[in-house]
Coordinates of C-alpha atoms in Angstrom, one line a residue:
M1 CA 0.0 0.0 0.0
C2 CA 1.3 3.5 -0.8
V3 CA 0.1 6.8 0.5
N4 CA 0.5 10.3 -1.0
L5 CA 0.5 12.5 2.1
R6 CA -0.1 15.7 0.2
S7 CA -3.5 14.5 -1.2
W8 CA -4.2 11.7 1.2
R9 CA -4.5 9.3 -1.7
T10 CA -3.8 5.6 -1.2
C11 CA -3.8 2.4 -3.3
D12 CA -3.0 -1.3 -3.0
L13 CA -0.8 -1.3 -6.0
A14 CA 2.9 -2.4 -6.1
P15 CA 5.6 -0.1 -4.7
E16 CA 6.0 1.4 -8.2
C17 CA 2.5 2.9 -7.9
S18 CA 2.1 6.4 -9.2
F19 CA 0.0 8.6 -7.1
T20 CA -2.1 9.7 -10.0
S21 CA -3.4 6.2 -10.8
G22 CA -7.0 6.8 -9.8
C23 CA -6.9 5.5 -6.2
D24 CA -9.7 6.2 -3.8
T25 CA -9.0 8.7 -0.9
I26 CA -8.4 7.4 2.6
L27 CA -11.6 9.0 3.7
D28 CA -13.6 7.1 1.2
I29 CA -11.8 3.8 1.8
H30 CA -12.0 3.9 5.6
D31 CA -15.3 5.8 6.0
L32 CA -13.8 8.6 8.2
E33 CA -16.5 11.2 7.4
H34 CA -17.9 10.8 11.0
L35 CA -14.6 12.4 12.3
G36 CA -15.8 15.7 10.9
S37 CA -19.4 15.4 12.0
E38 CA -21.1 17.4 14.8
F39 CA -20.8 15.9 18.3
S40 CA -23.9 14.0 19.3
Q41 CA -25.7 14.4 22.6
A42 CA -24.9 10.8 23.4
E43 CA -21.1 11.4 22.9
I44 CA -21.2 14.5 25.1
D45 CA -23.1 12.7 27.8
L46 CA -20.8 9.8 27.7
V47 CA -17.7 12.0 28.2
I48 CA -19.3 14.0 31.0
R49 CA -20.1 10.7 32.8
S50 CA -16.7 9.2 32.2
L51 CA -14.3 11.9 33.2
P52 CA -13.1 11.6 36.8
N53 CA -14.6 13.7 39.6
N54 CA -11.6 14.4 41.6
H55 CA -8.9 15.4 39.1
A56 CA -7.3 18.8 39.5
P57 CA -9.4 21.7 38.3
G58 CA -8.2 23.6 35.3
Q59 CA -7.9 27.4 34.8
D60 CA -11.6 27.7 34.9
G61 CA -11.6 26.2 38.5
F62 CA -14.0 23.4 37.7
N63 CA -13.5 19.7 38.1
G64 CA -15.6 16.8 37.0
L65 CA -17.7 16.7 40.2
F66 CA -18.8 20.3 39.8
I67 CA -19.7 19.8 36.1
K68 CA -21.7 16.6 37.0
K69 CA -23.5 18.2 39.9
C70 CA -24.4 21.3 37.9
W71 CA -25.1 19.5 34.6
P72 CA -28.9 20.2 34.6
I73 CA -28.1 23.9 34.9
I74 CA -25.2 24.2 32.5
Q75 CA -26.0 21.4 30.0
E76 CA -27.5 23.6 27.3
D77 CA -24.6 26.1 27.3
F78 CA -21.9 23.5 27.6
T79 CA -23.4 21.3 24.9
R80 CA -23.7 24.4 22.6
L81 CA -20.0 25.1 23.1
L82 CA -19.0 21.6 22.3
R83 CA -21.3 21.4 19.2
D84 CA -20.2 24.8 18.0
F85 CA -16.6 23.6 18.2
S86 CA -17.3 20.5 16.3
I87 CA -18.8 22.5 13.3
D88 CA -16.1 25.2 13.4
N89 CA -18.5 27.8 14.6
V90 CA -16.6 29.0 17.7
D91 CA -13.1 30.3 18.4
I92 CA -11.7 28.5 21.4
S93 CA -8.5 30.5 21.5
S94 CA -9.6 32.3 24.7
I95 CA -9.9 28.9 26.6
N96 CA -7.2 27.0 24.7
S97 CA -4.4 27.4 27.2
S98 CA -3.1 25.5 30.3
F99 CA -1.2 26.1 33.5
I100 CA 1.6 23.7 34.4
A101 CA 1.8 23.1 38.1
L102 CA 4.7 21.4 39.8
I103 CA 3.6 18.9 42.4
P104 CA 6.4 17.8 44.9
K105 CA 7.1 14.1 44.9
K106 CA 8.7 14.2 48.3
D107 CA 9.1 16.5 51.3
N108 CA 11.6 19.4 50.8
P109 CA 12.1 19.1 47.1
K110 CA 15.4 20.6 45.9
K111 CA 15.8 19.5 42.3
V112 CA 13.6 19.5 39.3
D113 CA 13.4 15.7 39.4
D114 CA 11.7 16.1 42.8
F115 CA 8.6 17.5 41.2
R116 CA 5.8 16.0 39.0
P117 CA 4.4 18.4 36.4
I118 CA 0.7 18.4 35.7
S119 CA -1.1 20.4 33.1
L120 CA -4.3 22.2 34.1
L121 CA -6.7 22.5 31.2
N122 CA -10.2 24.0 31.2
Y123 CA -12.8 21.3 31.6
S124 CA -14.4 22.1 28.3
L125 CA -11.1 21.4 26.5
K126 CA -10.8 18.1 28.4
C127 CA -14.3 17.2 27.1
I128 CA -13.5 18.2 23.5
T129 CA -10.2 16.2 23.5
K130 CA -11.9 13.2 25.0
I131 CA -14.7 13.2 22.4
L132 CA -12.2 13.5 19.6
S133 CA -10.1 10.7 21.1
N134 CA -13.2 8.5 21.4
M135 CA -14.1 9.1 17.7
L136 CA -10.5 8.4 16.6
Q137 CA -10.3 5.2 18.7
R138 CA -13.1 3.7 16.5
V139 CA -10.9 3.9 13.4
I140 CA -7.3 4.1 14.5
L141 CA -6.7 0.4 14.3
V142 CA -7.7 0.4 10.6
L143 CA -5.5 3.4 9.8
V144 CA -2.3 2.5 11.8
H145 CA -0.3 -0.5 10.6
Q146 CA -0.4 -3.6 12.9
N147 CA 3.3 -3.2 13.5
Q148 CA 2.9 0.3 15.0
Y149 CA 2.5 0.3 18.8
G150 CA 2.8 3.8 20.2
F151 CA -0.3 5.3 21.8
I152 CA -2.7 2.6 20.5
K153 CA -5.1 1.2 23.0
G154 CA -4.5 -2.5 23.5
R155 CA -1.0 -2.4 22.1
T156 CA 2.2 -2.1 24.2
I157 CA 5.9 -1.6 23.4
Q158 CA 6.5 -5.1 24.9
D159 CA 4.6 -6.5 22.0
C160 CA 6.9 -4.6 19.6
V161 CA 10.0 -6.0 21.3
A162 CA 8.6 -9.5 21.0
W163 CA 7.8 -9.0 17.4
A164 CA 11.2 -7.6 16.7
Y165 CA 12.9 -10.5 18.4
Q166 CA 10.8 -13.0 16.5
S167 CA 11.6 -11.3 13.2
S168 CA 15.3 -11.1 14.0
S169 CA 15.5 -14.9 14.5
L170 CA 14.1 -15.6 11.0
P171 CA 16.8 -17.0 8.6
S172 CA 16.0 -14.4 5.9
F173 CA 16.6 -11.6 8.3
Q174 CA 19.9 -13.0 9.5
E175 CA 21.1 -13.5 5.9
R176 CA 20.3 -9.9 4.9
N177 CA 21.8 -8.4 8.0
S178 CA 25.0 -10.5 8.4
Y179 CA 28.1 -8.3 8.7
P180 CA 31.6 -9.4 7.6
K181 CA 33.7 -10.5 10.5
T182 CA 36.9 -8.7 11.0
Q183 CA 39.9 -10.6 12.1
L184 CA 42.8 -9.0 13.9

């Protein structure tokens, strides 16, 4: 399979494939149109219920517990913000920032390594990123090659090491990667 990153064109032809050979777009092949669709009320409600209650509040001072307790009051405005974002109808630059707080790992910290940094985001941004992440998780396994392991739910780097070890023990790999021995 080859991919032209400039036009997101792909095909299953041999490596000599030309990118102008009439291949379908990745969006058509993998049905990714839903990634650009408006957030549904079900997606929003799922994210509100799933985010933890007791994580540190962001710049807005709100945490999950506050949002959940006040949901009947703020639901309409909060949902409108999320939906407007999903259809590019709102500029979130005023809330798109974070504070980095250094939390001491031990008493009397003296070095940078004695602190754990955390990023404090507005709760609305946490919701937006979680909804986008959930949408992407539905298709990421189709888009990312099975040999890729970073940041894919259900795949670990240990799997990659095991795969590499198995591949390196194949005779064809050993023949291609044999180096001349030097004698002194």
